[in-house]
CSV table of C-alpha atoms in Angstrom, one decimal:
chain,number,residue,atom,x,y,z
A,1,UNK,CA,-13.1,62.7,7.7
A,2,UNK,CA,-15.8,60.1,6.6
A,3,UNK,CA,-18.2,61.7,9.9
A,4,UNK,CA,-17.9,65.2,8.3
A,5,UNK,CA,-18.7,63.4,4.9
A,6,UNK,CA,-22.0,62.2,5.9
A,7,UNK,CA,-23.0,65.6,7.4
A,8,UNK,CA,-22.2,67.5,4.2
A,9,UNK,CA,-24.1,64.4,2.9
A,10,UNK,CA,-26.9,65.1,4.9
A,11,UNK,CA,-26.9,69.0,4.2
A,12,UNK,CA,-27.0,67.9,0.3
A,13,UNK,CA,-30.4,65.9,1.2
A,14,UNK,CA,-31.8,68.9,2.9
A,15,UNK,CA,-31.0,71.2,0.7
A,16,UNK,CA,-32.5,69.0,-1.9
A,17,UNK,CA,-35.8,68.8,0.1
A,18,UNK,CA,-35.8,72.2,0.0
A,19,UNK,CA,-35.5,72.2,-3.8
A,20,UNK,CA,-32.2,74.4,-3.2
A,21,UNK,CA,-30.5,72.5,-5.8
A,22,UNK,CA,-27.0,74.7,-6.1
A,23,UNK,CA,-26.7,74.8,-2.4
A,24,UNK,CA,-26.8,70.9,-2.7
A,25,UNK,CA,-24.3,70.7,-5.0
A,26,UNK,CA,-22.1,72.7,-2.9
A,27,UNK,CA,-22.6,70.2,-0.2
A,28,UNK,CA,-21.7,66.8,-2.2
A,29,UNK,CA,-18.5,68.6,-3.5
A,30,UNK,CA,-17.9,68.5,0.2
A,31,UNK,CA,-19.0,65.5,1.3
A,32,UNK,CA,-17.3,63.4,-2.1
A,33,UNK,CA,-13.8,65.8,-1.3
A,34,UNK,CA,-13.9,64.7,2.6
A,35,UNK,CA,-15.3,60.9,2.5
A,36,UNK,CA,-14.3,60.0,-1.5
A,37,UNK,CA,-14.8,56.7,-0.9
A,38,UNK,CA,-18.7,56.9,-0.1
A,39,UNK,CA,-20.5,56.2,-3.2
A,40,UNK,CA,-23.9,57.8,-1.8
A,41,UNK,CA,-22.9,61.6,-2.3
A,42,UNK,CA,-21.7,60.8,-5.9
A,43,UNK,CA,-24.7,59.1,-6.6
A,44,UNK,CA,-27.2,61.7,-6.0
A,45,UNK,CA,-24.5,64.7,-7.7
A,46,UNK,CA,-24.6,62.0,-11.2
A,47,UNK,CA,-28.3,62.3,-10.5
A,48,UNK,CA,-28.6,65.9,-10.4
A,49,UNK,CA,-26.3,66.4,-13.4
A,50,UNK,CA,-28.8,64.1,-14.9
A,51,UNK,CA,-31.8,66.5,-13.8
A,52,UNK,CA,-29.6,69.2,-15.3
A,53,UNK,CA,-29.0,67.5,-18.4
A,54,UNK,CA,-25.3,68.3,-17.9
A,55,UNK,CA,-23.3,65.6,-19.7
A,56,UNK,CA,-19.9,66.0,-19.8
A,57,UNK,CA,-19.6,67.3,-16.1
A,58,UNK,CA,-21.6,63.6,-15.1
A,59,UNK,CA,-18.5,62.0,-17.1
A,60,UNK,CA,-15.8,64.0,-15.3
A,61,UNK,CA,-17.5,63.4,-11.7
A,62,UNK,CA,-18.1,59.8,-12.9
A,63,UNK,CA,-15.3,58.7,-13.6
A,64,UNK,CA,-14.2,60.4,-10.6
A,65,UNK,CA,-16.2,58.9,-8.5
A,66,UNK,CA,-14.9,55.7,-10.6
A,67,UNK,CA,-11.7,55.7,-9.3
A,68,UNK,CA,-12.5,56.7,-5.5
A,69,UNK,CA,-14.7,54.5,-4.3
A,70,UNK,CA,-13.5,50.9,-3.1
A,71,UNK,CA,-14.1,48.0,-6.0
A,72,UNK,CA,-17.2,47.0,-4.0
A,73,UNK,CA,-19.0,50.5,-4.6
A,74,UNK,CA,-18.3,50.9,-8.6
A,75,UNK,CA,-21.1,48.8,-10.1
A,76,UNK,CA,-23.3,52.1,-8.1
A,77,UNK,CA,-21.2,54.3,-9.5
A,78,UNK,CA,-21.3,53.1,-13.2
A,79,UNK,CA,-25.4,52.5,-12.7
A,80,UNK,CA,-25.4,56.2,-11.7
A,81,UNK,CA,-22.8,56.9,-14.8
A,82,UNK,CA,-24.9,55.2,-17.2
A,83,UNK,CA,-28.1,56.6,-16.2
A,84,UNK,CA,-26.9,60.2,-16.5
A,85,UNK,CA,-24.9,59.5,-20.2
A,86,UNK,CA,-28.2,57.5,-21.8
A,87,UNK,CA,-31.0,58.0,-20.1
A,88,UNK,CA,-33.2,61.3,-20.3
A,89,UNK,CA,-35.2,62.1,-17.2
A,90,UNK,CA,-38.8,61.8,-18.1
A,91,UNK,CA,-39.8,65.5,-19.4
A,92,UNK,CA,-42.8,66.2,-17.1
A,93,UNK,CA,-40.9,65.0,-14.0
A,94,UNK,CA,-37.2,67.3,-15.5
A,95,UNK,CA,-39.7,69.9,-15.9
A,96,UNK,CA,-40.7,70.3,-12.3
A,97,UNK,CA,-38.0,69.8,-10.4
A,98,UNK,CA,-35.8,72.6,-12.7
A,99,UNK,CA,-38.9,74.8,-12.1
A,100,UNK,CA,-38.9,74.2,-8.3
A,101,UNK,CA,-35.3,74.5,-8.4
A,102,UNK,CA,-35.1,77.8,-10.8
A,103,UNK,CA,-38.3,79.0,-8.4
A,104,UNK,CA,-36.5,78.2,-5.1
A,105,UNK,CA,-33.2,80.2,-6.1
A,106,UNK,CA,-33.4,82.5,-8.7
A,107,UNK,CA,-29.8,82.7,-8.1
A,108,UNK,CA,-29.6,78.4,-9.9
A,109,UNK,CA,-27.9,79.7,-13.2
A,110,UNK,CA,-27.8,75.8,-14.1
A,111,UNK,CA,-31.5,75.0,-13.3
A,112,UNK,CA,-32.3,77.8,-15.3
A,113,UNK,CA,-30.2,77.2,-18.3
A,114,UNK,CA,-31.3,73.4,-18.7
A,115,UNK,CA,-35.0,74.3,-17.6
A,116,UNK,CA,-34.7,77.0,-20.5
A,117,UNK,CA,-33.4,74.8,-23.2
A,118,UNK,CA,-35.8,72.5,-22.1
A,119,UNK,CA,-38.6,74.6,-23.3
A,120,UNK,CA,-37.0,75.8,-25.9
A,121,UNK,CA,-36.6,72.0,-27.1
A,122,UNK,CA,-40.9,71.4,-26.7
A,123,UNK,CA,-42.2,74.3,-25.9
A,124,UNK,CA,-45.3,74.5,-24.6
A,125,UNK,CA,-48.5,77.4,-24.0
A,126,UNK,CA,-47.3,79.8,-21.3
A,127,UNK,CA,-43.9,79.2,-21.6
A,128,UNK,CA,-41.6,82.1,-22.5
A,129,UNK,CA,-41.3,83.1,-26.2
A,130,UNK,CA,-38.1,82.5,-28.2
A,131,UNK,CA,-37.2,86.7,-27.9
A,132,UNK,CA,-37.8,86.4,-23.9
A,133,UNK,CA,-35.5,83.0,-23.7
A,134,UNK,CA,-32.9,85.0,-25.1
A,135,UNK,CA,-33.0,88.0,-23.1
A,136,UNK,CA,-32.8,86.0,-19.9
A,137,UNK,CA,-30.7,83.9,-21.4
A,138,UNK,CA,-28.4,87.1,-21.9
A,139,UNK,CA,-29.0,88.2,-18.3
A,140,UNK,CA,-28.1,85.4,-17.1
A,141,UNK,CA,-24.8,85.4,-19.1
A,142,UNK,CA,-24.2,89.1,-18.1
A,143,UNK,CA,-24.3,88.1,-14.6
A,144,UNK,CA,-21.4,85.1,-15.3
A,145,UNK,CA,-20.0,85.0,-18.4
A,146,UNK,CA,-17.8,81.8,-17.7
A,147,UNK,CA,-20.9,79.9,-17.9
A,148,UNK,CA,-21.1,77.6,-20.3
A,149,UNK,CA,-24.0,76.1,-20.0
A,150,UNK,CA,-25.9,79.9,-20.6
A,151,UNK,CA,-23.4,80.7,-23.2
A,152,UNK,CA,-24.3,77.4,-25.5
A,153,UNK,CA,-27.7,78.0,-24.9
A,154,UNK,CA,-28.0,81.0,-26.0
A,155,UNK,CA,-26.1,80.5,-28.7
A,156,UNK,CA,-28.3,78.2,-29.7
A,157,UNK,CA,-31.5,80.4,-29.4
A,158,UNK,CA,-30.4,83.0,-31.4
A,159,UNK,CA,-29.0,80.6,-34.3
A,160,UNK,CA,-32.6,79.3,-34.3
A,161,UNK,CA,-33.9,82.9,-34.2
A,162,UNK,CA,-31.5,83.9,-37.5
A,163,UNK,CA,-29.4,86.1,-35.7
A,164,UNK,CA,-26.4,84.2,-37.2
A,165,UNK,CA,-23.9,87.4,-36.8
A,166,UNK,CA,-25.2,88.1,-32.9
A,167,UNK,CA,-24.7,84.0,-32.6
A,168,UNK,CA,-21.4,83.9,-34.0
A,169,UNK,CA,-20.6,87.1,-31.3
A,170,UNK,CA,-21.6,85.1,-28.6
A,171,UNK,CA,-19.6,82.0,-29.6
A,172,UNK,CA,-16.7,84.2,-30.1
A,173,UNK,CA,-16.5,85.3,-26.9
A,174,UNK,CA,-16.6,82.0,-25.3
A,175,UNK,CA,-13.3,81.9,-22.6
A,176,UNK,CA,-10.3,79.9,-24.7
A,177,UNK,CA,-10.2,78.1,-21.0
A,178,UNK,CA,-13.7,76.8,-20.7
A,179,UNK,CA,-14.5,76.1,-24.9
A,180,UNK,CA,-15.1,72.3,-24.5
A,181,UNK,CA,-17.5,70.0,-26.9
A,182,UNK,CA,-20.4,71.9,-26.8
A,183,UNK,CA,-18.2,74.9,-28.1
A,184,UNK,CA,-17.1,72.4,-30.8
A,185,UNK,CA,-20.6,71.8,-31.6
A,186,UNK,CA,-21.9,75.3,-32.5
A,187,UNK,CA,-18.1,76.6,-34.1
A,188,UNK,CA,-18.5,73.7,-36.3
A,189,UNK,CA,-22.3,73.9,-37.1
A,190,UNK,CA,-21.0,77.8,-38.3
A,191,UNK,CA,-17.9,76.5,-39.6
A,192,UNK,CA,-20.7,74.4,-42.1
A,193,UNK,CA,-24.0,76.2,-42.3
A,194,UNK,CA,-23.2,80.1,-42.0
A,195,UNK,CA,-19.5,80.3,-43.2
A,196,UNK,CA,-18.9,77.6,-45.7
A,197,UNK,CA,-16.0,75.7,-44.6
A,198,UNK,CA,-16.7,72.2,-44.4
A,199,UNK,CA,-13.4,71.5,-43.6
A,200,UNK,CA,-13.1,73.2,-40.5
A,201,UNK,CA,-16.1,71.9,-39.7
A,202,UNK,CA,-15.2,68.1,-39.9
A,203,UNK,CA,-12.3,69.1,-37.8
A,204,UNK,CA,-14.5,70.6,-35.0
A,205,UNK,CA,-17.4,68.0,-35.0
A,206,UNK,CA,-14.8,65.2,-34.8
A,207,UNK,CA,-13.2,66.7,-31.8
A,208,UNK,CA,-17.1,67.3,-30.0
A,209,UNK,CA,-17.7,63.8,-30.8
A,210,UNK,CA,-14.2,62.8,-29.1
A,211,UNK,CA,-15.8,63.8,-26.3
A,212,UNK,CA,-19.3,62.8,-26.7
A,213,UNK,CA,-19.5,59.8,-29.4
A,214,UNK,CA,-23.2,59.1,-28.0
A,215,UNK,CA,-24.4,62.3,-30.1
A,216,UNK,CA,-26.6,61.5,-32.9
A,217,UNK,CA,-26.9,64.7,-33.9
A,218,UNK,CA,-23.1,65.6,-34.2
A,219,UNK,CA,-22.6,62.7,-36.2
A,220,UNK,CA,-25.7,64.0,-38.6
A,221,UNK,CA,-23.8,67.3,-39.2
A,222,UNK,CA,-20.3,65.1,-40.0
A,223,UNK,CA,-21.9,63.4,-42.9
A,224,UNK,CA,-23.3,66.7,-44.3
A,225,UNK,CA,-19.5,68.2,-43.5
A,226,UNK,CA,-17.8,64.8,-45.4
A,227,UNK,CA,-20.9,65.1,-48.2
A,228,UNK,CA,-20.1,68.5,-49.0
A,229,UNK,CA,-16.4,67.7,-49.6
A,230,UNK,CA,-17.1,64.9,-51.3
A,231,UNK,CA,-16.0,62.5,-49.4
A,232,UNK,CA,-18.8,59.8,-49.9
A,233,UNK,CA,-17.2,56.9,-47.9
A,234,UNK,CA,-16.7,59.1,-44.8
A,235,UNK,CA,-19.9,60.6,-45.4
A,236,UNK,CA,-21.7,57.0,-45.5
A,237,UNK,CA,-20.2,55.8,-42.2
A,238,UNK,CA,-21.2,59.1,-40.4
A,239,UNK,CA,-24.5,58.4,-41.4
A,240,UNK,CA,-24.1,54.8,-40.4
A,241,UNK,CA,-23.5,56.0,-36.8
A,242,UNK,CA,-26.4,58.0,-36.6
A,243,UNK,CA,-28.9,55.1,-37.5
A,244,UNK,CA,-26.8,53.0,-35.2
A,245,UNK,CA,-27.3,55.2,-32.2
A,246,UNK,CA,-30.8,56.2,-33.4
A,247,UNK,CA,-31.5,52.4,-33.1
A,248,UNK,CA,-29.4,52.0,-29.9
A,249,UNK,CA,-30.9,54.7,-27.9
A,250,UNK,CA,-34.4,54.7,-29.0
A,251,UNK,CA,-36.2,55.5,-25.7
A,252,UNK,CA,-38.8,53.2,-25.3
A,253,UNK,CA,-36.3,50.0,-26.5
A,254,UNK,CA,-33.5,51.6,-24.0
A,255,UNK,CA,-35.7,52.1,-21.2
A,256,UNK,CA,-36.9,48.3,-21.0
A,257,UNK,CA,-33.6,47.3,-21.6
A,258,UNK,CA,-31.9,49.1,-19.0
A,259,UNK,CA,-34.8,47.7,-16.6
A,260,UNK,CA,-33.9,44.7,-17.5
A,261,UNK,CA,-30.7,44.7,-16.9
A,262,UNK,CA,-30.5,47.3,-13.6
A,263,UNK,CA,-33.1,44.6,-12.2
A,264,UNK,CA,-31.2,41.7,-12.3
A,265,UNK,CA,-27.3,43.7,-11.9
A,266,UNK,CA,-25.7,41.0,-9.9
A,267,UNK,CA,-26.3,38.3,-13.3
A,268,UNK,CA,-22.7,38.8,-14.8
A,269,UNK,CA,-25.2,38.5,-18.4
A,270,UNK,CA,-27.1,41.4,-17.5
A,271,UNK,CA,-23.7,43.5,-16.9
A,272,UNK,CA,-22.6,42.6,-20.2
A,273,UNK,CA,-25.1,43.4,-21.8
A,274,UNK,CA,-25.2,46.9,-20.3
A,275,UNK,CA,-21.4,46.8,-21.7
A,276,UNK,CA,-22.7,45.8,-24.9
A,277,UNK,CA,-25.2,48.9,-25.1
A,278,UNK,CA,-22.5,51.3,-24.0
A,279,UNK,CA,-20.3,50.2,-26.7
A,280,UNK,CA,-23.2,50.5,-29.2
A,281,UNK,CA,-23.6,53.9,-28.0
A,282,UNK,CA,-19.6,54.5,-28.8
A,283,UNK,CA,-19.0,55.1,-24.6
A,284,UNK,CA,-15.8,52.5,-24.8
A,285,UNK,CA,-14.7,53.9,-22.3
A,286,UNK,CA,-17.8,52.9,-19.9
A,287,UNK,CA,-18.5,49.5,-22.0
A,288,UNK,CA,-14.9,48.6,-20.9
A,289,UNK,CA,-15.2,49.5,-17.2
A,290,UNK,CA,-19.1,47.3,-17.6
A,291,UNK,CA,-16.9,44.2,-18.9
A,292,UNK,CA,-14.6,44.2,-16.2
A,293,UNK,CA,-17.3,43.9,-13.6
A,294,UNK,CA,-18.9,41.0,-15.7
A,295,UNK,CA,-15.7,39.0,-16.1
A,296,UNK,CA,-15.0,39.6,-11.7
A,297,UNK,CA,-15.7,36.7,-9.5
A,298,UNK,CA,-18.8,36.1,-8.0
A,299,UNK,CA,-18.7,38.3,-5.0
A,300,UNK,CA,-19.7,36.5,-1.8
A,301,UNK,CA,-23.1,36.3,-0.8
A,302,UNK,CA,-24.4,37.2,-4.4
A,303,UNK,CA,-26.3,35.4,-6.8
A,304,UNK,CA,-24.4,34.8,-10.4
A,305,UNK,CA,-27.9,33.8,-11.8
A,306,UNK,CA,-31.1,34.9,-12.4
């Protein structure tokens, strides 16, 4: 019921407060499978996904969450949507609430993982070396090896470390029922870079960027996948997607504009142009569902101006 909604809802919030972060997400699976239609519990899982840095589960619980909630509720839902697909928590402030989290409940594989690849991403003095990362990092996987999250991570760290044939191990093993587009990602940058088959490759990135079209870098390792095939004009465009979203999401530019914009979200102007940006940033999907809130009626009681 909607009553037991709220008080999963509420356990979510104290669990937060208590920087018990899992345990919180536990509770909004709850409270969004009981009251579905109350955009608050969706809006604070999207924003710890965002915390998390965990991308294509904020699109499936978005787009969830999308088709849910009553029409009045979705312009929260895609604010929420937006915010965890573009916008990168501030690094000092994602930094300390994985640590509380990952501090709080050694038990948090995903505050871990992202607060690990954090580091690893801008490391900084007393943070753990790139050898200890990936011994936790294998812990960690040890402990659940359906974990995706620790599986590209490490991964990751131990391409960067050189231990390609370990790496490629590791990838291996990933569960045929959980390989998604971050298993895409890594089997095509080894398809490319360690066992010289652009061709695979092109195949692989193209199916991680089916999924995430936003990713700058993916598009990067097409163009060098199309160049080495010799495939200039496919090559160029690649390329000509990663200046675009280079430009698109440059952080300073995309956090004034989505200010702007989030400030003033009942001007049908602003919504388009949040629409706009989303289709820049190849999210059609989202850019579409933006338009269709732009082109709506005024609803009562709203301003249609700034």
């Amino acid at each position: 019921t909607a009553a037991d909604g709220r008080s999963w809802l509420g356990e979510a919030r104290a669990a937060l407060a208590l920087d018990r972060a899992a345990q919180a997400e536990q509770a909004l699976r709850r409270a969004t499978a009981l009251a579905p239609a109350d955009p608050e519990p969706w809006r604070l899982w999207l924003e710890l996904l965002r915390v998390e840095d965990r991308t294509l589960d904020a699109q499936r619980i978005g787009w969830s969450a999308y088709a849910a909630v009553p029409p009045s509720a979705r312009r929260e839902v895609l604010r929420a949507l937006t915010l965890a697909l573009l916008a990168d928590v501030p690094e000092e402030h994602a930094r300390m609430r994985l640590a509380r989290w990952a501090e709080a409940d050694p038990d948090d594989l995903d505050a871990r993982v992202a607060l690990l690849r954090r580091i690893a991403a801008a490391p900084r003095g007393g943070d753990p070396e790139a050898a200890d990362r990936i011994a936790i990092l294998t812990t960690l996987l040890r402990c659940d090896p359906s974990h995706s999250g620790a599986r590209e991570a490490l991964v990751s760290e131990l391409a960067a470390a050189g231990e390609i044939d370990r790496g490629r191990a590791v990838l291996d093993a990933w569960p045929e029922a959980t390989r998604d587009a971050r298993y895409d990602r890594l089997r095509g940058r080894w398809d490319l870079d360690y066992d010289h088959h652009p061709d695979r490759a092109v195949v692989t990135f193209r199916r991680a960027l089916a999924a995430l079209p936003h990713d700058g870098r993916t598009h990067a390792a097409l163009a060098r996948a199309l160049q080495a095939l010799d495939r200039p004009d496919e090559a160029r465009h690649a390329a000509e997607e990663v200046a675009r979203l280079r430009e698109t999401l440059d952080p300073a530019a995309l956090g004034r504009r989505l200010e702007a914009d989030f400030t003033h979200l009942e001007d049908p102007r602003s919504r388009l142009d949040l629409a706009d940006l989303c289709a820049r940033a190849g999210l059609a999907r989202l850019a579409a569902a933006w338009r269709r809130d732009a082109e709506e009626p005024p609803r009562v009681g709203t301003a249609s101006h700034r």
